[in-house]
mmCIF file of N, CA and C in Angstrom:
data_model
loop_
_atom_site.group_PDB
_atom_site.id
_atom_site.type_symbol
_atom_site.label_atom_id
_atom_site.label_comp_id
_atom_site.label_asym_id
_atom_site.label_seq_id
_atom_site.Cartn_x
_atom_site.Cartn_y
_atom_site.Cartn_z
ATOM 1 N N UNK A 1 0.846 -1.176 0.000
ATOM 2 C CA UNK A 1 0.000 0.000 0.000
ATOM 3 C C UNK A 1 0.890 1.238 0.000
ATOM 4 N N UNK A 2 0.511 2.237 -0.764
ATOM 5 C CA UNK A 2 1.277 3.479 -0.784
ATOM 6 C C UNK A 2 0.310 4.642 -0.841
ATOM 7 N N UNK A 3 0.803 5.816 -0.544
ATOM 8 C CA UNK A 3 -0.085 6.954 -0.624
ATOM 9 C C UNK A 3 0.556 8.244 -0.175
ATOM 10 N N UNK A 4 -0.241 9.290 -0.252
ATOM 11 C CA UNK A 4 0.162 10.619 0.168
ATOM 12 C C UNK A 4 -0.524 10.925 1.487
ATOM 13 N N UNK A 5 0.158 11.686 2.321
ATOM 14 C CA UNK A 5 -0.515 12.209 3.495
ATOM 15 C C UNK A 5 -1.635 13.102 2.996
ATOM 16 N N UNK A 6 -1.330 13.978 2.063
ATOM 17 C CA UNK A 6 -2.312 14.780 1.342
ATOM 18 C C UNK A 6 -1.764 14.974 -0.058
ATOM 19 N N UNK A 7 -2.465 14.473 -1.060
ATOM 20 C CA UNK A 7 -1.951 14.540 -2.436
ATOM 21 C C UNK A 7 -1.834 16.000 -2.861
ATOM 22 N N UNK A 8 -0.633 16.403 -3.313
ATOM 23 C CA UNK A 8 -0.445 17.800 -3.711
ATOM 24 C C UNK A 8 -1.157 18.119 -5.026
ATOM 25 N N UNK A 9 -1.595 19.337 -5.146
ATOM 26 C CA UNK A 9 -2.179 19.805 -6.401
ATOM 27 C C UNK A 9 -1.046 20.086 -7.374
ATOM 28 N N UNK A 10 -1.206 19.695 -8.641
ATOM 29 C CA UNK A 10 -0.141 19.993 -9.605
ATOM 30 C C UNK A 10 -0.002 21.494 -9.821
ATOM 31 N N UNK A 11 1.232 21.924 -10.040
ATOM 32 C CA UNK A 11 1.502 23.328 -10.329
ATOM 33 C C UNK A 11 1.254 23.543 -11.819
ATOM 34 N N UNK A 12 0.499 24.554 -12.162
ATOM 35 C CA UNK A 12 0.237 24.881 -13.562
ATOM 36 C C UNK A 12 1.418 25.660 -14.117
ATOM 37 N N UNK A 13 2.019 25.134 -15.181
ATOM 38 C CA UNK A 13 3.161 25.786 -15.815
ATOM 39 C C UNK A 13 2.755 26.144 -17.235
ATOM 40 N N UNK A 14 2.809 27.426 -17.613
ATOM 41 C CA UNK A 14 2.398 27.821 -18.969
ATOM 42 C C UNK A 14 3.168 27.049 -20.036
ATOM 43 N N UNK A 15 2.448 26.544 -21.038
ATOM 44 C CA UNK A 15 3.077 25.833 -22.143
ATOM 45 C C UNK A 15 3.348 24.363 -21.877
ATOM 46 N N UNK A 16 3.042 23.876 -20.676
ATOM 47 C CA UNK A 16 3.277 22.476 -20.338
ATOM 48 C C UNK A 16 1.982 21.823 -19.853
ATOM 49 N N UNK A 17 1.748 20.590 -20.295
ATOM 50 C CA UNK A 17 0.588 19.816 -19.868
ATOM 51 C C UNK A 17 1.007 18.903 -18.724
ATOM 52 N N UNK A 18 0.310 18.987 -17.604
ATOM 53 C CA UNK A 18 0.616 18.117 -16.466
ATOM 54 C C UNK A 18 0.168 16.696 -16.803
ATOM 55 N N UNK A 19 1.075 15.720 -16.633
ATOM 56 C CA UNK A 19 0.766 14.321 -16.927
ATOM 57 C C UNK A 19 0.575 13.486 -15.668
ATOM 58 N N UNK A 20 1.447 13.717 -14.676
ATOM 59 C CA UNK A 20 1.421 12.829 -13.509
ATOM 60 C C UNK A 20 2.103 13.501 -12.321
ATOM 61 N N UNK A 21 1.557 13.261 -11.140
ATOM 62 C CA UNK A 21 2.204 13.657 -9.899
ATOM 63 C C UNK A 21 2.584 12.381 -9.172
ATOM 64 N N UNK A 22 3.885 12.184 -9.005
ATOM 65 C CA UNK A 22 4.384 11.026 -8.283
ATOM 66 C C UNK A 22 4.656 11.371 -6.836
ATOM 67 N N UNK A 23 5.336 10.464 -6.149
ATOM 68 C CA UNK A 23 5.632 10.700 -4.742
ATOM 69 C C UNK A 23 6.601 11.861 -4.556
ATOM 70 N N UNK A 24 7.564 11.989 -5.461
ATOM 71 C CA UNK A 24 8.586 13.017 -5.314
ATOM 72 C C UNK A 24 8.703 13.907 -6.547
ATOM 73 N N UNK A 25 8.304 13.421 -7.720
ATOM 74 C CA UNK A 25 8.463 14.198 -8.955
ATOM 75 C C UNK A 25 7.129 14.391 -9.668
ATOM 76 N N UNK A 26 7.067 15.471 -10.439
ATOM 77 C CA UNK A 26 5.907 15.764 -11.286
ATOM 78 C C UNK A 26 6.361 15.708 -12.737
ATOM 79 N N UNK A 27 5.487 15.226 -13.607
ATOM 80 C CA UNK A 27 5.827 15.032 -15.008
ATOM 81 C C UNK A 27 4.914 15.880 -15.887
ATOM 82 N N UNK A 28 5.528 16.589 -16.841
ATOM 83 C CA UNK A 28 4.816 17.462 -17.770
ATOM 84 C C UNK A 28 5.255 17.150 -19.201
ATOM 85 N N UNK A 29 4.454 17.564 -20.176
ATOM 86 C CA UNK A 29 4.808 17.411 -21.591
ATOM 87 C C UNK A 29 4.556 18.743 -22.289
ATOM 88 N N UNK A 30 5.491 19.106 -23.216
ATOM 89 C CA UNK A 30 5.264 20.316 -24.008
ATOM 90 C C UNK A 30 4.584 19.933 -25.316
ATOM 91 N N UNK A 31 4.298 20.922 -26.150
ATOM 92 C CA UNK A 31 3.558 20.674 -27.402
ATOM 93 C C UNK A 31 4.346 19.842 -28.407
ATOM 94 N N UNK A 32 5.653 19.735 -28.248
ATOM 95 C CA UNK A 32 6.479 18.907 -29.143
ATOM 96 C C UNK A 32 6.609 17.465 -28.649
ATOM 97 N N UNK A 33 5.989 17.170 -27.522
ATOM 98 C CA UNK A 33 6.032 15.822 -26.975
ATOM 99 C C UNK A 33 7.221 15.548 -26.075
ATOM 100 N N UNK A 34 8.052 16.555 -25.817
ATOM 101 C CA UNK A 34 9.195 16.373 -24.923
ATOM 102 C C UNK A 34 8.697 16.427 -23.479
ATOM 103 N N UNK A 35 9.398 15.743 -22.605
ATOM 104 C CA UNK A 35 8.987 15.650 -21.209
ATOM 105 C C UNK A 35 9.808 16.567 -20.320
ATOM 106 N N UNK A 36 9.165 17.083 -19.297
ATOM 107 C CA UNK A 36 9.838 17.870 -18.263
ATOM 108 C C UNK A 36 9.506 17.217 -16.930
ATOM 109 N N UNK A 37 10.550 16.768 -16.223
ATOM 110 C CA UNK A 37 10.371 16.175 -14.915
ATOM 111 C C UNK A 37 10.860 17.180 -13.883
ATOM 112 N N UNK A 38 10.024 17.450 -12.893
ATOM 113 C CA UNK A 38 10.361 18.437 -11.872
ATOM 114 C C UNK A 38 10.395 17.738 -10.515
ATOM 115 N N UNK A 39 11.525 17.815 -9.836
ATOM 116 C CA UNK A 39 11.683 17.186 -8.524
ATOM 117 C C UNK A 39 11.213 18.147 -7.434
ATOM 118 N N UNK A 40 10.404 17.632 -6.539
ATOM 119 C CA UNK A 40 9.878 18.446 -5.446
ATOM 120 C C UNK A 40 10.732 18.262 -4.186
ATOM 121 N N UNK A 41 10.334 18.924 -3.128
ATOM 122 C CA UNK A 41 11.003 18.775 -1.838
ATOM 123 C C UNK A 41 10.291 17.743 -0.961
ATOM 124 N N UNK A 42 9.306 17.032 -1.528
ATOM 125 C CA UNK A 42 8.555 16.036 -0.768
ATOM 126 C C UNK A 42 9.469 14.878 -0.348
ATOM 127 N N UNK A 43 9.102 14.235 0.771
ATOM 128 C CA UNK A 43 9.845 13.085 1.288
ATOM 129 C C UNK A 43 8.972 11.848 1.147
ATOM 130 N N UNK A 44 9.550 10.789 0.618
ATOM 131 C CA UNK A 44 8.858 9.518 0.505
ATOM 132 C C UNK A 44 9.603 8.489 1.349
ATOM 133 N N UNK A 45 8.875 7.811 2.229
ATOM 134 C CA UNK A 45 9.475 6.760 3.051
ATOM 135 C C UNK A 45 8.502 5.589 3.126
ATOM 136 N N UNK A 46 8.993 4.420 2.802
ATOM 137 C CA UNK A 46 8.160 3.214 2.819
ATOM 138 C C UNK A 46 6.876 3.412 2.006
ATOM 139 N N UNK A 47 7.039 3.981 0.821
ATOM 140 C CA UNK A 47 5.934 4.215 -0.122
ATOM 141 C C UNK A 47 4.874 5.200 0.373
ATOM 142 N N UNK A 48 5.217 6.025 1.309
ATOM 143 C CA UNK A 48 4.312 7.069 1.780
ATOM 144 C C UNK A 48 4.995 8.418 1.649
ATOM 145 N N UNK A 49 4.231 9.430 1.282
ATOM 146 C CA UNK A 49 4.754 10.794 1.232
ATOM 147 C C UNK A 49 4.433 11.444 2.565
ATOM 148 N N UNK A 50 5.468 11.917 3.224
ATOM 149 C CA UNK A 50 5.323 12.502 4.550
ATOM 150 C C UNK A 50 4.953 13.978 4.464
ATOM 151 N N UNK A 51 4.351 14.531 5.515
ATOM 152 C CA UNK A 51 3.893 15.929 5.456
ATOM 153 C C UNK A 51 5.006 16.964 5.472
ATOM 154 N N UNK A 52 6.165 16.621 6.011
ATOM 155 C CA UNK A 52 7.284 17.563 6.088
ATOM 156 C C UNK A 52 8.101 17.494 4.806
ATOM 157 N N UNK A 53 8.551 18.654 4.330
ATOM 158 C CA UNK A 53 9.425 18.697 3.155
ATOM 159 C C UNK A 53 10.847 19.042 3.592
ATOM 160 N N UNK A 54 11.808 18.698 2.749
ATOM 161 C CA UNK A 54 13.204 19.070 2.980
ATOM 162 C C UNK A 54 13.531 20.207 2.016
ATOM 163 N N UNK A 55 13.809 21.413 2.526
ATOM 164 C CA UNK A 55 14.093 22.540 1.645
ATOM 165 C C UNK A 55 15.239 22.240 0.681
ATOM 166 N N UNK A 56 15.045 22.565 -0.591
ATOM 167 C CA UNK A 56 16.039 22.423 -1.653
ATOM 168 C C UNK A 56 16.315 20.975 -2.061
ATOM 169 N N UNK A 57 15.592 20.002 -1.512
ATOM 170 C CA UNK A 57 15.826 18.594 -1.848
ATOM 171 C C UNK A 57 15.653 18.345 -3.345
ATOM 172 N N UNK A 58 14.614 18.929 -3.950
ATOM 173 C CA UNK A 58 14.366 18.735 -5.376
ATOM 174 C C UNK A 58 15.508 19.255 -6.240
ATOM 175 N N UNK A 59 16.050 20.393 -5.859
ATOM 176 C CA UNK A 59 17.181 20.957 -6.610
ATOM 177 C C UNK A 59 18.402 20.038 -6.518
ATOM 178 N N UNK A 60 18.670 19.537 -5.325
ATOM 179 C CA UNK A 60 19.841 18.675 -5.127
ATOM 180 C C UNK A 60 19.677 17.366 -5.899
ATOM 181 N N UNK A 61 18.506 16.746 -5.837
ATOM 182 C CA UNK A 61 18.269 15.508 -6.586
ATOM 183 C C UNK A 61 18.452 15.717 -8.085
ATOM 184 N N UNK A 62 17.903 16.819 -8.589
ATOM 185 C CA UNK A 62 18.007 17.107 -10.022
ATOM 186 C C UNK A 62 19.454 17.351 -10.427
ATOM 187 N N UNK A 63 20.161 18.173 -9.684
ATOM 188 C CA UNK A 63 21.549 18.483 -10.028
ATOM 189 C C UNK A 63 22.441 17.251 -9.938
ATOM 190 N N UNK A 64 22.200 16.395 -8.954
ATOM 191 C CA UNK A 64 22.975 15.158 -8.832
ATOM 192 C C UNK A 64 22.718 14.237 -10.030
ATOM 193 N N UNK A 65 21.464 14.069 -10.406
ATOM 194 C CA UNK A 65 21.129 13.237 -11.569
ATOM 195 C C UNK A 65 21.754 13.791 -12.840
ATOM 196 N N UNK A 66 21.637 15.104 -13.045
ATOM 197 C CA UNK A 66 22.196 15.722 -14.250
ATOM 198 C C UNK A 66 23.714 15.587 -14.293
ATOM 199 N N UNK A 67 24.369 15.673 -13.131
ATOM 200 C CA UNK A 67 25.821 15.511 -13.078
ATOM 201 C C UNK A 67 26.214 14.127 -13.582
ATOM 202 N N UNK A 68 25.509 13.085 -13.107
ATOM 203 C CA UNK A 68 25.812 11.725 -13.549
ATOM 204 C C UNK A 68 25.516 11.528 -15.028
ATOM 205 N N UNK A 69 24.368 12.037 -15.501
ATOM 206 C CA UNK A 69 24.049 11.913 -16.924
ATOM 207 C C UNK A 69 25.118 12.578 -17.782
ATOM 208 N N UNK A 70 25.585 13.745 -17.363
ATOM 209 C CA UNK A 70 26.617 14.454 -18.103
ATOM 210 C C UNK A 70 27.948 13.690 -18.069
ATOM 211 N N UNK A 71 28.329 13.202 -16.896
ATOM 212 C CA UNK A 71 29.578 12.467 -16.748
ATOM 213 C C UNK A 71 29.605 11.215 -17.627
ATOM 214 N N UNK A 72 28.488 10.519 -17.737
ATOM 215 C CA UNK A 72 28.435 9.252 -18.461
ATOM 216 C C UNK A 72 27.937 9.377 -19.900
ATOM 217 N N UNK A 73 27.680 10.583 -20.365
ATOM 218 C CA UNK A 73 27.104 10.788 -21.700
ATOM 219 C C UNK A 73 27.955 10.216 -22.823
ATOM 220 N N UNK A 74 29.268 10.235 -22.678
ATOM 221 C CA UNK A 74 30.138 9.677 -23.715
ATOM 222 C C UNK A 74 30.140 8.148 -23.722
ATOM 223 N N UNK A 75 29.745 7.551 -22.611
ATOM 224 C CA UNK A 75 29.725 6.091 -22.502
ATOM 225 C C UNK A 75 28.355 5.492 -22.801
ATOM 226 N N UNK A 76 27.326 6.184 -22.333
ATOM 227 C CA UNK A 76 25.960 5.672 -22.469
ATOM 228 C C UNK A 76 25.043 6.799 -22.932
ATOM 229 N N UNK A 77 24.381 6.636 -24.075
ATOM 230 C CA UNK A 77 23.425 7.667 -24.497
ATOM 231 C C UNK A 77 22.300 7.772 -23.463
ATOM 232 N N UNK A 78 21.783 8.964 -23.297
ATOM 233 C CA UNK A 78 20.677 9.120 -22.357
ATOM 234 C C UNK A 78 19.596 10.024 -22.935
ATOM 235 N N UNK A 79 18.560 10.241 -22.173
ATOM 236 C CA UNK A 79 17.373 10.959 -22.609
ATOM 237 C C UNK A 79 17.427 12.462 -22.348
ATOM 238 N N UNK A 80 18.421 12.958 -21.646
ATOM 239 C CA UNK A 80 18.447 14.350 -21.200
ATOM 240 C C UNK A 80 18.717 15.306 -22.363
ATOM 241 N N UNK A 81 17.863 16.326 -22.483
ATOM 242 C CA UNK A 81 18.077 17.394 -23.458
ATOM 243 C C UNK A 81 18.681 18.620 -22.783
ATOM 244 N N UNK A 82 18.220 18.937 -21.578
ATOM 245 C CA UNK A 82 18.677 20.145 -20.891
ATOM 246 C C UNK A 82 18.226 20.113 -19.439
ATOM 247 N N UNK A 83 18.836 20.967 -18.644
ATOM 248 C CA UNK A 83 18.389 21.137 -17.268
ATOM 249 C C UNK A 83 17.508 22.376 -17.136
ATOM 250 N N UNK A 84 17.273 23.036 -18.243
ATOM 251 C CA UNK A 84 16.412 24.219 -18.256
ATOM 252 C C UNK A 84 15.045 23.831 -18.811
ATOM 253 N N UNK A 85 14.067 24.665 -18.547
ATOM 254 C CA UNK A 85 12.750 24.413 -19.126
ATOM 255 C C UNK A 85 12.817 24.572 -20.638
ATOM 256 N N UNK A 86 12.031 23.790 -21.371
ATOM 257 C CA UNK A 86 12.009 23.939 -22.817
ATOM 258 C C UNK A 86 11.456 25.299 -23.215
ATOM 259 N N UNK A 87 11.764 25.751 -24.437
ATOM 260 C CA UNK A 87 11.246 27.041 -24.873
ATOM 261 C C UNK A 87 9.729 27.092 -24.748
ATOM 262 N N UNK A 88 9.274 28.027 -23.987
ATOM 263 C CA UNK A 88 7.840 28.227 -23.731
ATOM 264 C C UNK A 88 7.734 29.533 -22.958
ATOM 265 N N UNK A 89 6.519 29.997 -22.713
ATOM 266 C CA UNK A 89 6.424 31.166 -21.835
ATOM 267 C C UNK A 89 7.069 30.835 -20.494
ATOM 268 N N UNK A 90 7.857 31.743 -19.938
ATOM 269 C CA UNK A 90 8.517 31.440 -18.665
ATOM 270 C C UNK A 90 7.493 31.233 -17.549
ATOM 271 N N UNK A 91 7.807 30.348 -16.599
ATOM 272 C CA UNK A 91 6.893 30.135 -15.482
ATOM 273 C C UNK A 91 6.687 31.426 -14.709
ATOM 274 N N UNK A 92 5.492 31.612 -14.230
ATOM 275 C CA UNK A 92 5.173 32.807 -13.447
ATOM 276 C C UNK A 92 4.493 32.384 -12.154
ATOM 277 N N UNK A 93 4.318 33.321 -11.254
ATOM 278 C CA UNK A 93 3.607 33.064 -10.005
ATOM 279 C C UNK A 93 4.240 31.935 -9.217
ATOM 280 N N UNK A 94 3.402 31.007 -8.740
ATOM 281 C CA UNK A 94 3.839 29.885 -7.913
ATOM 282 C C UNK A 94 4.819 28.978 -8.657
ATOM 283 N N UNK A 95 4.700 28.892 -9.992
ATOM 284 C CA UNK A 95 5.537 27.976 -10.768
ATOM 285 C C UNK A 95 6.976 28.460 -10.921
ATOM 286 N N UNK A 96 7.222 29.762 -10.861
ATOM 287 C CA UNK A 96 8.572 30.282 -11.121
ATOM 288 C C UNK A 96 9.619 29.736 -10.140
ATOM 289 N N UNK A 97 9.473 29.920 -8.830
ATOM 290 C CA UNK A 97 10.488 29.375 -7.919
ATOM 291 C C UNK A 97 10.421 27.855 -7.838
ATOM 292 N N UNK A 98 9.257 27.303 -8.071
ATOM 293 C CA UNK A 98 9.064 25.859 -7.995
ATOM 294 C C UNK A 98 9.859 25.135 -9.076
ATOM 295 N N UNK A 99 10.025 25.745 -10.243
ATOM 296 C CA UNK A 99 10.744 25.115 -11.359
ATOM 297 C C UNK A 99 12.240 25.374 -11.335
ATOM 298 N N UNK A 100 12.677 26.425 -10.699
ATOM 299 C CA UNK A 100 14.084 26.836 -10.756
ATOM 300 C C UNK A 100 15.025 25.771 -10.207
ATOM 301 N N UNK A 101 15.907 25.245 -11.078
ATOM 302 C CA UNK A 101 16.909 24.279 -10.661
ATOM 303 C C UNK A 101 16.398 22.871 -10.439
ATOM 304 N N UNK A 102 15.112 22.628 -10.688
ATOM 305 C CA UNK A 102 14.505 21.332 -10.394
ATOM 306 C C UNK A 102 14.086 20.568 -11.635
ATOM 307 N N UNK A 103 14.350 21.119 -12.816
ATOM 308 C CA UNK A 103 13.813 20.552 -14.054
ATOM 309 C C UNK A 103 14.823 19.720 -14.812
ATOM 310 N N UNK A 104 14.345 18.630 -15.347
ATOM 311 C CA UNK A 104 15.094 17.837 -16.306
ATOM 312 C C UNK A 104 14.235 17.694 -17.548
ATOM 313 N N UNK A 105 14.712 18.185 -18.660
ATOM 314 C CA UNK A 105 13.971 18.199 -19.914
ATOM 315 C C UNK A 105 14.500 17.054 -20.754
ATOM 316 N N UNK A 106 13.613 16.196 -21.264
ATOM 317 C CA UNK A 106 14.100 15.001 -21.958
ATOM 318 C C UNK A 106 13.233 14.600 -23.144
ATOM 319 N N UNK A 107 13.799 13.723 -23.959
ATOM 320 C CA UNK A 107 13.045 13.123 -25.055
ATOM 321 C C UNK A 107 12.058 12.136 -24.450
ATOM 322 N N UNK A 108 10.885 12.041 -25.029
ATOM 323 C CA UNK A 108 9.891 11.139 -24.464
ATOM 324 C C UNK A 108 10.004 9.723 -24.994
ATOM 325 N N UNK A 109 10.691 9.528 -26.115
ATOM 326 C CA UNK A 109 10.807 8.191 -26.702
ATOM 327 C C UNK A 109 12.264 7.740 -26.751
ATOM 328 N N UNK A 110 12.994 8.043 -25.695
ATOM 329 C CA UNK A 110 14.438 7.791 -25.728
ATOM 330 C C UNK A 110 14.852 6.635 -24.826
ATOM 331 N N UNK A 111 14.016 5.642 -24.663
ATOM 332 C CA UNK A 111 14.390 4.522 -23.802
ATOM 333 C C UNK A 111 15.437 3.687 -24.507
ATOM 334 N N UNK A 112 16.499 3.376 -23.817
ATOM 335 C CA UNK A 112 17.603 2.586 -24.357
ATOM 336 C C UNK A 112 17.686 1.262 -23.610
ATOM 337 N N UNK A 113 17.959 0.223 -24.318
ATOM 338 C CA UNK A 113 18.095 -1.088 -23.705
ATOM 339 C C UNK A 113 19.563 -1.474 -23.742
ATOM 340 N N UNK A 114 20.094 -1.816 -22.589
ATOM 341 C CA UNK A 114 21.489 -2.268 -22.514
ATOM 342 C C UNK A 114 21.502 -3.789 -22.523
ATOM 343 N N UNK A 115 22.284 -4.344 -23.421
ATOM 344 C CA UNK A 115 22.365 -5.813 -23.519
ATOM 345 C C UNK A 115 23.772 -6.257 -23.165
#
C-alpha cells in the first residue's frame, strides 16, 4: 500500500501539460512531446509521502542526476536534453520558484536497452 498524506495539487506551468504527480516528482509534456520532470522537496518513506518537506531537496536531486548523466554521456546515451525548461512562456507566479533548478527536460521516446 502506498499513498500521500495529502496529495499535492499539480503546479500549472504555462506551455506544459501536467501528466502525472508522483511521490517526489511531477511530469509534464510540451507541445512537441518532450517531457519535463520536476523534482519536489517532498519526502517519501516506505511508499508514503510525509507531510514535512526538505528545503532544496528537489534541486539537489536534479543536479545530482544531471551531473551523472553528463559524466556518463560519452559512454551511455541518455534521454536528457537540458536542465532548463524547454522554450515556452517562462513560469510565473507559484511555478517560477518551484521550477528553478529542479527541471530535467528530456526526449519522451528515448528509452535505451542495454544488452
